[in-house]
Every structure is written in C-alpha cells, then in structure tokens.
Coordinates of C-alpha atoms in Angstrom, one line a residue:
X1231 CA 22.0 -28.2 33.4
X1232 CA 25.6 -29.2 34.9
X1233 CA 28.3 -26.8 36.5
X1234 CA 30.6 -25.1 33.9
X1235 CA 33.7 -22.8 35.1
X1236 CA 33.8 -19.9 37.0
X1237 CA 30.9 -22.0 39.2
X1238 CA 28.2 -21.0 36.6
X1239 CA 25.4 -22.5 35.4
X1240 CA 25.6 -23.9 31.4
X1241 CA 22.9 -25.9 29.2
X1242 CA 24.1 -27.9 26.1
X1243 CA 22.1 -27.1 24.1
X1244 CA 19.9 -23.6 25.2
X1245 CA 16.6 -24.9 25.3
X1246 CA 13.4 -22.9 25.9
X1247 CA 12.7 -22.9 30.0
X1248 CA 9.6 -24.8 31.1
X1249 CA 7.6 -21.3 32.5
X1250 CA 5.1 -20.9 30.7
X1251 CA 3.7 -17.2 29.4
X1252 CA -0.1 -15.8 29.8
X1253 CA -1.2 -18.0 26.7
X1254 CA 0.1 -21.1 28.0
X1255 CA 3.4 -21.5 25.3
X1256 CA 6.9 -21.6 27.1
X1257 CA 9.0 -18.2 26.7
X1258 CA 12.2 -17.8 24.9
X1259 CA 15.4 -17.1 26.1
X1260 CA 16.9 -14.1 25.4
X1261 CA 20.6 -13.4 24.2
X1262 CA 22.3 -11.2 27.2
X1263 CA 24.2 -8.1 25.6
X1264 CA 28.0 -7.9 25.4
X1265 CA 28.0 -5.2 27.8
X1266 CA 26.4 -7.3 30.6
X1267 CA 27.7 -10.5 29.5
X1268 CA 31.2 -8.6 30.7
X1269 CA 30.6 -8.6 34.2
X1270 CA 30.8 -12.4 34.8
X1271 CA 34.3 -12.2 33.7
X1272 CA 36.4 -13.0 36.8
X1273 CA 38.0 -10.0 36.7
X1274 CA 35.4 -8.1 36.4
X1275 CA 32.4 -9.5 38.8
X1276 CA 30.7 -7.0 40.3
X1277 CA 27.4 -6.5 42.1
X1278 CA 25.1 -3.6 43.7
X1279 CA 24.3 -3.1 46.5
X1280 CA 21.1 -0.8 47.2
X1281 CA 21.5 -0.2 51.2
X1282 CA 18.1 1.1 52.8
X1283 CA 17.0 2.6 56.1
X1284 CA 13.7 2.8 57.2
X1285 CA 11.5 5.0 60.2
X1286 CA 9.8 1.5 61.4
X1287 CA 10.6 -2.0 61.7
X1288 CA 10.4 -4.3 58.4
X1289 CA 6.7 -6.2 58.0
X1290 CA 8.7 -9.2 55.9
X1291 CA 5.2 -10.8 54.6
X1292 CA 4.2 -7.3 53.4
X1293 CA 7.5 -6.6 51.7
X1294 CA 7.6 -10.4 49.9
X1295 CA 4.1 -9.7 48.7
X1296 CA 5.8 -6.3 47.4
X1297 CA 8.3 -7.9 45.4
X1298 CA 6.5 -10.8 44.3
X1299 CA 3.5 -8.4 43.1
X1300 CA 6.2 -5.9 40.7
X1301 CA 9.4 -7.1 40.9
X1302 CA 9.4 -10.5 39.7
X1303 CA 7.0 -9.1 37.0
X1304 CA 10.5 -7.9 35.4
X1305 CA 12.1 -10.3 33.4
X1306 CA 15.3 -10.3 34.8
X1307 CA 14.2 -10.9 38.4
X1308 CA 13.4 -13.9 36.9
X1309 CA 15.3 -15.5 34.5
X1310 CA 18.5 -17.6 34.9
X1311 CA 21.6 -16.5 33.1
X1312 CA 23.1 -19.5 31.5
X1313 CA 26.2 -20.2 29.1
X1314 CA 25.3 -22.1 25.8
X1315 CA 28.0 -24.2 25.1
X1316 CA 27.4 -25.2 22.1
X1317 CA 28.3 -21.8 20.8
X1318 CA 32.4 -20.8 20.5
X1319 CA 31.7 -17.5 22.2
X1320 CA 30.2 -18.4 25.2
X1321 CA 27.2 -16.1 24.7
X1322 CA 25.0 -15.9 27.5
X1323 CA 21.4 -15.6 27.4
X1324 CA 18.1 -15.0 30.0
X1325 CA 16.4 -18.4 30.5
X1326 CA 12.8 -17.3 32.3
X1327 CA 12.2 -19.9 35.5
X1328 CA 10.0 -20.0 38.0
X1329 CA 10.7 -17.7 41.6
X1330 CA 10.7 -19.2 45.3
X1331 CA 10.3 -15.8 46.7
X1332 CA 11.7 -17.7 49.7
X1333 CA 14.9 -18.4 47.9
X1334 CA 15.5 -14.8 47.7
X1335 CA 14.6 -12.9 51.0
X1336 CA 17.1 -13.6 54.2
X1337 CA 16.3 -12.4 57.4
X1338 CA 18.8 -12.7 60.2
X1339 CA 18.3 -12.8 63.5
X1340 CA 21.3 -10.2 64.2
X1341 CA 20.3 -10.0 68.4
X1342 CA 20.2 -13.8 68.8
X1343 CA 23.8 -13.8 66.8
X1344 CA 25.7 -11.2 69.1
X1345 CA 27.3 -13.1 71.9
X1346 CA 30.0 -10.3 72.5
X1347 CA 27.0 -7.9 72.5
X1348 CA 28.7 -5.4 69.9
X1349 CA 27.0 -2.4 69.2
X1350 CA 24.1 -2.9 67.0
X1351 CA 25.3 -0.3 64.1
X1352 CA 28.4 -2.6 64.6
X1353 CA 26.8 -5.7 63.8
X1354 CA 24.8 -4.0 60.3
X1355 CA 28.3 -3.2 58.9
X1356 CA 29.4 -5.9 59.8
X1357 CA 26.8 -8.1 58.2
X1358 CA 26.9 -5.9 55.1
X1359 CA 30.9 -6.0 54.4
X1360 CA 30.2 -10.2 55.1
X1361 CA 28.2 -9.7 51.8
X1362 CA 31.1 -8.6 49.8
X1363 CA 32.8 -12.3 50.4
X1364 CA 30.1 -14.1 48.8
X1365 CA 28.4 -14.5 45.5
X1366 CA 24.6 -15.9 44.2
X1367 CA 24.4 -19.0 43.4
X1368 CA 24.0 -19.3 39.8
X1369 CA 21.3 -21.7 40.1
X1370 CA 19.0 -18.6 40.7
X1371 CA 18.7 -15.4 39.5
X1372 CA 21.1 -13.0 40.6
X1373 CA 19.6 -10.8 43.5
X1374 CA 18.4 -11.0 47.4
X1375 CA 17.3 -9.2 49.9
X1376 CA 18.6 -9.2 53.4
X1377 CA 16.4 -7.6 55.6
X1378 CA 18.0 -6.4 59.3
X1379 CA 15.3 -5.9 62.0
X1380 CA 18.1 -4.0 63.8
X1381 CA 17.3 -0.7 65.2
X1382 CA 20.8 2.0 64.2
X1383 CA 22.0 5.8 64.7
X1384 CA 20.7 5.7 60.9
X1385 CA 17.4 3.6 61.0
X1386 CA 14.5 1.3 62.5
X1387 CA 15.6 -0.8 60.1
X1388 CA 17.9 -1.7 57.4
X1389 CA 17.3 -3.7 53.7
X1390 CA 20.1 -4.8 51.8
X1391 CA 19.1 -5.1 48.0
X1392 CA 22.1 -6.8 46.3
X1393 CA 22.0 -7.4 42.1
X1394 CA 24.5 -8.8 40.0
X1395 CA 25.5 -5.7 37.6
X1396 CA 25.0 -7.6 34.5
X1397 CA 21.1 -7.1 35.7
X1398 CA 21.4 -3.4 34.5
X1399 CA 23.1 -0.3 35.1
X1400 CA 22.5 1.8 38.3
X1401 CA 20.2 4.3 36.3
X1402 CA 17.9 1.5 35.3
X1403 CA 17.9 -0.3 38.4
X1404 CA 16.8 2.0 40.6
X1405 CA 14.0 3.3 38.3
X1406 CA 12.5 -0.2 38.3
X1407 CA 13.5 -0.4 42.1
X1408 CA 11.2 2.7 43.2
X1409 CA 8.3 1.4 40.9
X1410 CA 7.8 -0.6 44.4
X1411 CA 7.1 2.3 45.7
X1412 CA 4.9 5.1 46.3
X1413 CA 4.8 9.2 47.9
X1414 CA 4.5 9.0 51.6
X1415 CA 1.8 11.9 51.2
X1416 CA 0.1 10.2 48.4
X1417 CA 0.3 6.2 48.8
X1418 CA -1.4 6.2 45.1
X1419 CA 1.5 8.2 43.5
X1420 CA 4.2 7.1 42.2
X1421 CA 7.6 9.0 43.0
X1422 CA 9.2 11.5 41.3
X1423 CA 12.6 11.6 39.4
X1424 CA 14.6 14.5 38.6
X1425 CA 14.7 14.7 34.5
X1426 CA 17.3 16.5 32.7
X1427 CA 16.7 19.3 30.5
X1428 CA 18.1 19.1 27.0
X1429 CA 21.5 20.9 27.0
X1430 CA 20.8 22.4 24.0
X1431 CA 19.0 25.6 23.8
X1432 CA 16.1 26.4 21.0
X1433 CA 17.8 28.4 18.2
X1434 CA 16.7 31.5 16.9
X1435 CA 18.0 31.6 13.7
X1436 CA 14.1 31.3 12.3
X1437 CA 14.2 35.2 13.2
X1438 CA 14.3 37.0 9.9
X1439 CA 15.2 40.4 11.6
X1440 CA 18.4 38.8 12.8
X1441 CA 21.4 40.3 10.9
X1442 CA 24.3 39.2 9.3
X1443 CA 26.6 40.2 11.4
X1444 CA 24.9 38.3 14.4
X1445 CA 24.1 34.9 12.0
X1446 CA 28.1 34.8 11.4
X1447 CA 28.9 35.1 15.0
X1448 CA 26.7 32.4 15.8
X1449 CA 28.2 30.6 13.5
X1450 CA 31.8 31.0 14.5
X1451 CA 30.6 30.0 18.4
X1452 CA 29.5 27.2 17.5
X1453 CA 32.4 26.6 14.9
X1454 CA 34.6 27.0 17.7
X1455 CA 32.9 25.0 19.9
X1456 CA 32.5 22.1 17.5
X1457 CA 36.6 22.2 18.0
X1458 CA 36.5 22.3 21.1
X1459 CA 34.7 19.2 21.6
X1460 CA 36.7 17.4 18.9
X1461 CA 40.0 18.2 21.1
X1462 CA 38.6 17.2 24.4
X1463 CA 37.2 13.6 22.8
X1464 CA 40.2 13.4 21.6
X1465 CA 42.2 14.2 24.6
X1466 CA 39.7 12.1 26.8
X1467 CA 40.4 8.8 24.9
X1468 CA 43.5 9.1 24.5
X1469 CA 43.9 9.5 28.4
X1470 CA 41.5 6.5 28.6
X1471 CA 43.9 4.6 26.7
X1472 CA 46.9 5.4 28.3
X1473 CA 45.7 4.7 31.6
X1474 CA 44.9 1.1 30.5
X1475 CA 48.1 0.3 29.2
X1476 CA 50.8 2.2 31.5
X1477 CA 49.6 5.8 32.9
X1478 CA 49.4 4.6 36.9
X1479 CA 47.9 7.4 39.6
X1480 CA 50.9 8.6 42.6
X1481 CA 50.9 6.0 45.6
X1482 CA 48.9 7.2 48.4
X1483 CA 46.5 6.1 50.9
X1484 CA 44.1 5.3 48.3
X1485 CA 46.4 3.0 46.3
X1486 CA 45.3 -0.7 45.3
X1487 CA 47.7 -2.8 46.9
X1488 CA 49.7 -5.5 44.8
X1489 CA 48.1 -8.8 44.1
X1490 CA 44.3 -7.0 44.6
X1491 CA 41.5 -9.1 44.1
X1492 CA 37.8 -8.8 43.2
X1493 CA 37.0 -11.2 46.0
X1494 CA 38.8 -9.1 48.8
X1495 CA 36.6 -8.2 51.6
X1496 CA 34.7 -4.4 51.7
X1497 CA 33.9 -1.7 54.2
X1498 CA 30.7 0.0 53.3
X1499 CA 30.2 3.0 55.0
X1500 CA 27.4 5.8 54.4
X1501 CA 27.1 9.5 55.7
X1502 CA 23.8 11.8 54.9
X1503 CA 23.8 15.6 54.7
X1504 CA 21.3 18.0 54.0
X1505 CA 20.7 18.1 50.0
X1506 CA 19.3 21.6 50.1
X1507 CA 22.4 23.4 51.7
X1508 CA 24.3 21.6 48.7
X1509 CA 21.8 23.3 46.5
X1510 CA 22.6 26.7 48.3
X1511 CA 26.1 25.9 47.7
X1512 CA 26.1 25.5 43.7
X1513 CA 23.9 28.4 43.2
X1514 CA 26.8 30.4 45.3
X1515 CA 28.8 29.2 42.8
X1516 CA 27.3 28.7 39.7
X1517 CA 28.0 25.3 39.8
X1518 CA 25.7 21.9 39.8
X1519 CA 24.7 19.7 42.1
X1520 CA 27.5 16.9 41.0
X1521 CA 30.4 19.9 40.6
X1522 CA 29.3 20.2 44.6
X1523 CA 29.8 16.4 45.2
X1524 CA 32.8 16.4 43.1
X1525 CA 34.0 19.3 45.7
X1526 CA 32.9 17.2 48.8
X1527 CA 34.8 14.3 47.9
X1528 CA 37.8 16.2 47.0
X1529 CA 38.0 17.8 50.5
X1530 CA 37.0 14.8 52.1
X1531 CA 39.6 12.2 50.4
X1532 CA 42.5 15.5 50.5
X1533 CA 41.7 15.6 54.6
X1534 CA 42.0 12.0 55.1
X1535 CA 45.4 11.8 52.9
X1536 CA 47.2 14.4 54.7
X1537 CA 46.3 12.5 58.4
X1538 CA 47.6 9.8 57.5
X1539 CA 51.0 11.0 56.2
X1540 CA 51.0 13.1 58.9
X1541 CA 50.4 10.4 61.1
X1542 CA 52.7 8.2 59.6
X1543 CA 55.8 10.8 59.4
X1544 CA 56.2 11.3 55.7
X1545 CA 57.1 15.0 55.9
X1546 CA 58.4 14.8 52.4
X1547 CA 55.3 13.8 50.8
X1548 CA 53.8 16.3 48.5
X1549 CA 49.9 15.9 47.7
X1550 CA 50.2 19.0 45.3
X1551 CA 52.2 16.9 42.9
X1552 CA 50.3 13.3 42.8
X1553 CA 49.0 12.2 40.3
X1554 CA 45.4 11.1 42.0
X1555 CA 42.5 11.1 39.4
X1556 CA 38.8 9.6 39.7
X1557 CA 37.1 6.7 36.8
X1558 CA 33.8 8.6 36.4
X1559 CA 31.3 6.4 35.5
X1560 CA 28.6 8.3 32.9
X1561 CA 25.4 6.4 32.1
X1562 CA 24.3 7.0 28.0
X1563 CA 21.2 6.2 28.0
X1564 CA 17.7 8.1 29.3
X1565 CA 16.0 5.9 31.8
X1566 CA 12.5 4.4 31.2
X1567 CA 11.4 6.7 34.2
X1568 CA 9.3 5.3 37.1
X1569 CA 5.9 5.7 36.0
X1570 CA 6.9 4.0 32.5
X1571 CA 8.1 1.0 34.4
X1572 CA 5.0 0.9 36.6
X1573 CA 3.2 0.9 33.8
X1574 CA 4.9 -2.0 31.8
X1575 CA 5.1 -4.0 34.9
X1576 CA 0.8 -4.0 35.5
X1577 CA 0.6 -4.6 31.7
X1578 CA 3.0 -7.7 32.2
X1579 CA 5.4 -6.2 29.3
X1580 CA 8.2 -5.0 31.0
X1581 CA 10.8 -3.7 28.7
X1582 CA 14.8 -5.0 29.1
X1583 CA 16.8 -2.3 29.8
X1584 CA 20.6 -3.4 30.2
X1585 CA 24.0 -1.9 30.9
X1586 CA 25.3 1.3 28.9
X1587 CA 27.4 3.1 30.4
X1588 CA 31.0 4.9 29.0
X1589 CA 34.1 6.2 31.5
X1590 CA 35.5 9.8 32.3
X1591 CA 38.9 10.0 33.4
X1592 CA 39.0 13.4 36.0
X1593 CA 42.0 14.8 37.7
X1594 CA 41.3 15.5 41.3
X1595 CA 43.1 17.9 43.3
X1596 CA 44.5 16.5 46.8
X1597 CA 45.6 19.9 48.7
X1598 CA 44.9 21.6 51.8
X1599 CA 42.8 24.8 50.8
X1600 CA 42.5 28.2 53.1
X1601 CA 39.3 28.5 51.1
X1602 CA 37.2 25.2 51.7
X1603 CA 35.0 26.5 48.7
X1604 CA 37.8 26.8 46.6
X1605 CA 37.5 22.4 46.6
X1606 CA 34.1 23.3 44.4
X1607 CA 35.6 25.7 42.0
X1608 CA 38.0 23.5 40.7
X1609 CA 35.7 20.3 40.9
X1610 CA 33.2 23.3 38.2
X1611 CA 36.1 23.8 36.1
X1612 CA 37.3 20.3 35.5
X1613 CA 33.5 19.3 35.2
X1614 CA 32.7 22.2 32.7
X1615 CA 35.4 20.4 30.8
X1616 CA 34.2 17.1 30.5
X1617 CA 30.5 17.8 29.8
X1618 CA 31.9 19.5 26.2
X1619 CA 33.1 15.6 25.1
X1620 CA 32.2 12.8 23.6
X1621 CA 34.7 11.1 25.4
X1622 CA 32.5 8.8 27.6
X1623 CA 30.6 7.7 24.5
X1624 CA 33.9 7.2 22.7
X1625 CA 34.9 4.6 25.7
X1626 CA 31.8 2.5 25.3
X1627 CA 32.2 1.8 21.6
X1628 CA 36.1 1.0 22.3
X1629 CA 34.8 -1.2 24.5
X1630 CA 32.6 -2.8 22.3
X1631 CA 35.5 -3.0 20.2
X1632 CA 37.6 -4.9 22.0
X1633 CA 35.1 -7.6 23.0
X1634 CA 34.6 -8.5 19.0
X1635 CA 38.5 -8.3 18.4
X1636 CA 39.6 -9.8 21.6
X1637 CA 36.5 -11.1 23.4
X1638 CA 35.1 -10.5 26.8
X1639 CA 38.4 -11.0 28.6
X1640 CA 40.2 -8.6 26.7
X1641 CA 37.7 -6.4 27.4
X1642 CA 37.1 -6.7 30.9
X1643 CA 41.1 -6.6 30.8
X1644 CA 40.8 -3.1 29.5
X1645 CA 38.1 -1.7 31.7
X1646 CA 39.7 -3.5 34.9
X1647 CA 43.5 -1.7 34.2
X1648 CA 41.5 1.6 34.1
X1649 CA 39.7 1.3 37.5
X1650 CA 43.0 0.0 39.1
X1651 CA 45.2 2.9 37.4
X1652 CA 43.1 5.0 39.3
X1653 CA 42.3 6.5 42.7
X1654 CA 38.9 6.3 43.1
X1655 CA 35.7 5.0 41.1
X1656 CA 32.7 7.5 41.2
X1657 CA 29.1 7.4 40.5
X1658 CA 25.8 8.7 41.5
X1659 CA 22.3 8.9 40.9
X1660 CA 19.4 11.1 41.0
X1661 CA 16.7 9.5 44.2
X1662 CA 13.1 10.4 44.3
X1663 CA 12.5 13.8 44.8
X1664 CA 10.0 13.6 47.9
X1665 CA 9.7 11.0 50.4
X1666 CA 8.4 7.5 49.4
X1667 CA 7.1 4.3 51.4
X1668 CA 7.4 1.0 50.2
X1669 CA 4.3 -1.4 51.6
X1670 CA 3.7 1.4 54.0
X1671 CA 7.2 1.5 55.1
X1672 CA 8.8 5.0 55.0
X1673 CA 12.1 5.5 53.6
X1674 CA 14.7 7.2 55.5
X1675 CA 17.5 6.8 53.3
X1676 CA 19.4 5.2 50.4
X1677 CA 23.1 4.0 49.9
X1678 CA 23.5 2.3 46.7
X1679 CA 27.5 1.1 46.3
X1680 CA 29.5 -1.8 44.7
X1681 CA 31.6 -4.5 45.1
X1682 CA 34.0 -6.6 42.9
X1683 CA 35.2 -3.3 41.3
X1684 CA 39.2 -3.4 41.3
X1685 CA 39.4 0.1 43.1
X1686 CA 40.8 0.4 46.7
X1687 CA 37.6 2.8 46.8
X1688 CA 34.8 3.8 45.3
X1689 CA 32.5 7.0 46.3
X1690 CA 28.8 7.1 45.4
X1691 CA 26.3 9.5 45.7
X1692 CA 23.0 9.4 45.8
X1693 CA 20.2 12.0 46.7
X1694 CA 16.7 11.1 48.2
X1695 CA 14.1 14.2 49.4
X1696 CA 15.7 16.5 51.3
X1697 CA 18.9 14.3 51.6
X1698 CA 22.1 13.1 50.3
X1699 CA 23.9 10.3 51.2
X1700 CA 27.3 9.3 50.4
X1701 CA 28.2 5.4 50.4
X1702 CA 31.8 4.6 50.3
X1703 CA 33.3 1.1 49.7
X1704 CA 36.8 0.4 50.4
X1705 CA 39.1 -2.5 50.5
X1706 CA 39.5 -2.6 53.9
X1707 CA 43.0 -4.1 53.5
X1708 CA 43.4 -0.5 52.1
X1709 CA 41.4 1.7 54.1
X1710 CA 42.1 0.6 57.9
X1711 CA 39.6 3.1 59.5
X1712 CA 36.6 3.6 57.1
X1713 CA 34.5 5.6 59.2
X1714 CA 37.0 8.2 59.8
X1715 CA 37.2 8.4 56.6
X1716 CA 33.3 8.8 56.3
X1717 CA 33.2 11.3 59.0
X1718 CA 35.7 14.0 56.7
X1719 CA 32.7 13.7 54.1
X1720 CA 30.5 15.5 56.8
X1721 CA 33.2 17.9 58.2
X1722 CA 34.1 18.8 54.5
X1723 CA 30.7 19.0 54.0
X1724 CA 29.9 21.6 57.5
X1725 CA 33.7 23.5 56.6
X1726 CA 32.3 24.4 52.4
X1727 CA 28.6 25.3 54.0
X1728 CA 29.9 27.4 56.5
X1729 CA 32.5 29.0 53.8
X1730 CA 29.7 29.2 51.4
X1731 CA 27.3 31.4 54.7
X1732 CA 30.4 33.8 54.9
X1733 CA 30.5 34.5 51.7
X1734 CA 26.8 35.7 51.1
X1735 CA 26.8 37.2 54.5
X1736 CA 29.4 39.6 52.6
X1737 CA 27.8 39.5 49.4
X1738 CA 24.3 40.6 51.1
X1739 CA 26.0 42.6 53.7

C-alpha cells in the first residue's frame, strides 16, 4: 500500500486482503458503489455523527466487548476502502482487514484537560465541534467512538459515534447501530422501529356491485392524479437543476459565506422536546409528524432571522420576500429493519446496504406569524406537495448520470452547488420506539448530524421513545451564537404547543 492523493490509501494492483473467512480462504474485495464512492470527493467529504447521552457513566470494557461482539461482524466496520490504480476510474472497493478495537475507541480524560475549569457541557461541545476539523485516517476503516465520562445538563455521559457517509446512508446506519442494543424493559428484545404503511390503499374494483358511474370516477382520480405527479416531477427536477447551475437562495443569516469550505469548523448543538405533544399537534392538524418538524424549524430559523436584523439595524429587510428554501434529503430505499440485521450479524452474513438517497428542493417561509400554528399549516401544504413526486427519485438517477458522463467530480459538483444554493440541509430519522440500553447502559438520547456538507446549516431530527431531539450543525463562521439559535427550536416548539391547547380548548369548549 503507499499514499495516493487526497491522503488516501491505494494498492496497485487490488489484491485479496490477508483476513481470512470461517473456512480458512482469504475474502474478496468488494467494488464500493458510485453513490458512496462520491463522498471521498473533496468536495463532497462528509461524515456522521451519531451523538449519544446516557442515565449512567460509560463501562468502556463492556461497550468494546459490544462492538467487537456485533459491530465489527458488519463488513464495513471492517474493511479498508482503497483506490485501485490500475483502473482509469479510480474505482474504489472494500478490502476486509483485521480490527484493533483499540484503534477505534478514544476516551478522553475531559476533567484532567480543563485548566480554565469551563463548564463541563462547555467542554463536550467543545470536544465535539474539534471533531469536525479532523478526518480518519485512511489506514483504517472509517469510524470511532469517543466516549466522554463527563456528567451534562443533557447526560451521565456522552458517546460520539462518527462514520464516514460512504459507510451507508443514515437509514441504514442506524438500523445496524441499534442492533447493539436491546428494550430497557426486555434486555432480550430487540428495539422497535416505526414501519411505514404502504401509501397506497387496497382497491375495490374486484367489487362486481360497483357501478359504472363510480368505476369511471375512479378512473378519472386517478387519471388526474397520474398528472398531477407528472407536473410536480417535472417541476421538482427542473428546480433541482436550476439550483445547481444559477438559482441562489436571498442572503440572510443562514447564508454560506464566500470561499466556504468542507473543512471549516462546526457547532453541534442539540435540543429535546416531548415527542408526544408533537403527536397532539399533527393530529390538530391533520398533519404528520415531519409536516410538525418542518413547522418547528420554520418558526425557529424565522425567529432567529428577524433578531438578528433587528439587532443589526436592517429595518429595510424583508423576510416575506427571500428566497430561503431547504435540500430535503429523502432516503429510497426500505431499511433491512433491526431484527433482520441482528439476525444476519449472529449468522455472520451481514448484508451491504449502501447509500441511496435522492434530494427535495422545499420553499420555506421566513415570517413572523400571529398564529404560531399557522408555521405547520404551510410546512402540510408544501409537504402534501412533494410526497405526490417522483422528483427525489428523479435526482438520484441524474446523479448517476452525471458520474458516467462526467465522473465523480462532476457529480459531487452537482450535488455540492445544490446544498450551497440553499438555506438549510434537512434530514431525519425514525429512533426506536421505546427506551433501549446498550451493554446495560440506558439511553437518554440521540443526536445524529453531519459534517463536511457545504451548508452554513443543517437541521436534523431524530425521535427516540417519548422524545425528539433536534441536532443542528452550523458553520460557526456563519452562526456566531449556536445555542441561541438552539434555544428558538424549544420556544417555537412551547409557542405552537400552547397555540395548538387553545385551539382544542375552543374546539372542546
């Protein structure tokens, strides 16, 4: 092996790796997909981070053995990614290797390193935005584990799971994540992920006492709706399109500044609010869960904007007529599920699950409301929109596109104008649905977020039991005061509840 650009690791030729399988031959390297092979493009190197709190202090023997007993069972926990050289492209492919468990877990002594005694919830963000400076060494596969023995407002204790993204998409990694774990009311079950119901409802066109008059009406619906999702594909990569090649959001506080880089320094910042008073707000509103979020985050960033211009005397600005829009990131494939994993992991024969994932384009609207639930209603409306495309599908084959017509840096190229055309990248994921312990450590919360992205901020939500948490990352050259900004999540939050109470207080009333 010798050092190729970019600092990474090539082989000349690819040879087989020297671990050896259960029946003693060596295993094969495996060609990485285009999709991950994209995020070791300089421009587009990003990792996750999977921020964890826990009720009691970190046993770090008892976690190792954790991970060394399921994770490293998963063939990308243990593989190398490596550039063959001998081919034109560049592919990359998995070369299995051998894991110092050692090599892998840090555990700092955060007390011992304080000399100005700051404040210990201080000294975890402070540890965690270091993180965002640095890269894995591509001499080892791409993950750690920093685990903070710090007691926080938040936790006993706090892990810090970081994975390079071309591991897998969020979806995928957090199934095979919580296959470590197991119910805190039943250490021998595993935990339990919300699964989506098919969108489609069963048909009852079988029925031979429906007329004619109702078959044609059916008909025409769904005629109509067929159009309907046409147009908004249409419409949705178009808008994709343009963004990558000239359509730029309004300047605001949000705004990437000029010369941005991947490498710039983060803020993470996380805030947790009750997940079941966000279910009592959608079912106020018809809504779902993520129109809610969408709501949230709307209030919270529309809040923080109008401070800050206040602040800074810019009477004449006019949120109502910027142009401030979120890259929705949309995973396209079904997870293997936790219990599949678990399963696949004790019968050694994990299954690769990689990066698929397309990109929704959303307006957001940055006003103050009189009628804090008013955020949510228009989040619903511009969410009811997208969900009848194929527009996020559409953006993943474009991308695949590009990379065989103009390689991985032209696509990266593509997909990096998008997110820095834009206000804010969004995501989230669906968390266990009860609480879970990990090597009898019970889970308070998780934060999952990213770096590398070329956003000035990205929002992430992320529910767990009773809970939701929102992790924000921000360029801090951006976003001077973070946790300010973290702290309108939770008064937008308390300011659409109490809304939300008033209104069925009249309804019932």
């Amino acid at each position: 092996m010798e050092r190729g650009e970019n600092n990474m690791v090539v082989m000349k030729p690819i040879r087989t790796t020297k671990k050896l399988d259960e029946n003693g031959g060596e295993e094969e390297a495996l060609l990485m997909s285009p999709t991950s092979r994209m995020f070791h493009e300089p421009n587009y190197n990003l990792y996750i981070l999977a921020i964890m709190g826990w009720k009691v202090p970190i046993n770090v023997d008892a976690m190792k053995a954790e991970i060394q007993g399921k994770l490293l069972k998963h063939p990308r926990f243990s593989s190398l990614q490596v550039i063959d050289e001998s081919d034109d492209s560049r592919k990359m492919k998995w070369v299995p290797t051998t894991v110092n468990i050692d090599d892998h877990v840090t555990v700092p002594d955060l007390i011992k390193s304080n000399p100005n005694n700051m404040d210990t919830d201080k000294l975890v963000e402070e540890y965690i935005s270091n993180l965002s400076t640095a890269n894995i060494d591509m001499s080892k596969p791409l993950w750690d584990l920093h685990i903070l023995n710090a007691k926080t407002s938040h936790a006993e204790a706090t892990c810090i799971f970081r994975l390079h993204h071309s591991l897998g998409d969020g979806v995928s990694l957090v199934s095979l994540l919580l296959s470590c774990f197991r119910k805190s009311s039943d250490p021998t079950s595993l935990p339990t992920l919300l699964v989506s119901s098919s969108i489609f409802g069963k048909s009852n066109l079988s029925n031979n006492r429906t007329s004619i008059r109702s078959l044609m009406w059916q008909y025409l619906v769904k005629l109509w709706s067929c159009i309907r999702l046409l147009f908004n594909t249409v419409v949705d990569v178009l808008l994709f399109v343009a963004t990558a090649l000239f359509l730029k959001d309004s300047q605001s506080p949000f705004t990437v500044a000029q010369g941005f880089k991947s490498s710039t320094r983060r803020r993470f910042i996380y805030r947790t609010v009750s997940l079941n008073d966000i279910k009592f707000i959608k079912n106020l509103t018809n809504s779902t869960v993520n129109d809610v979020i969408m709501g949230i985050t709307q209030a919270a960033l529309s809040r923080y904007i109008h401070r800050r211009y206040e602040i800074e005397g810019k009477r004449k600005f006019s949120p109502q007529k910027m142009r401030c829009r979120a890259s929705v990131v949309v995973n396209l494939r079904p997870a293997l599920g936790v219990q599949a994993i678990a399963e696949m992991i004790e019968k050694n024969a994990v299954v690769i699950q990689g990066n698929c994932f397309g990109f929704y384009i959303i307006p957001l609207s940055i006003s103050q409301l009189d009628n804090p639930l008013d955020y949510v209603r228009k989040a619903k409306t511009t969410m009811d929109r997208t969900k009848h495309s194929l527009g996020s599908l559409c953006t993943f084959y474009l991308s695949q596109l590009i990379i065989k017509l103009f390689g991985f840096k032209g696509a990266t190229t593509l997909a990096a104008r998008v997110l820095s055309h834009t206000t804010i990248f969004f995501s989230n994921v669906a968390g266990p649905l009860e609480e879970v312990s990990c090597s009898g450590h019970p889970l308070t919360f998780i934060a999952p977020t990213c770096y590398g992205q070329p956003t000035g901020i990205m929002v992430h939500g992320c529910s767990y039991a009773k809970k939701l948490t929102f992790a924000v990352a921000v360029d801090e050259g951006i976003i001077p005061d973070p946790n300010q900004l973290g702290d309108d999540f939770v008064e937008s939050f308390r300011l659409i509840k109490e809304d939300a109470l008033s209104k069925f207080r009249t309804k019932v009333g």
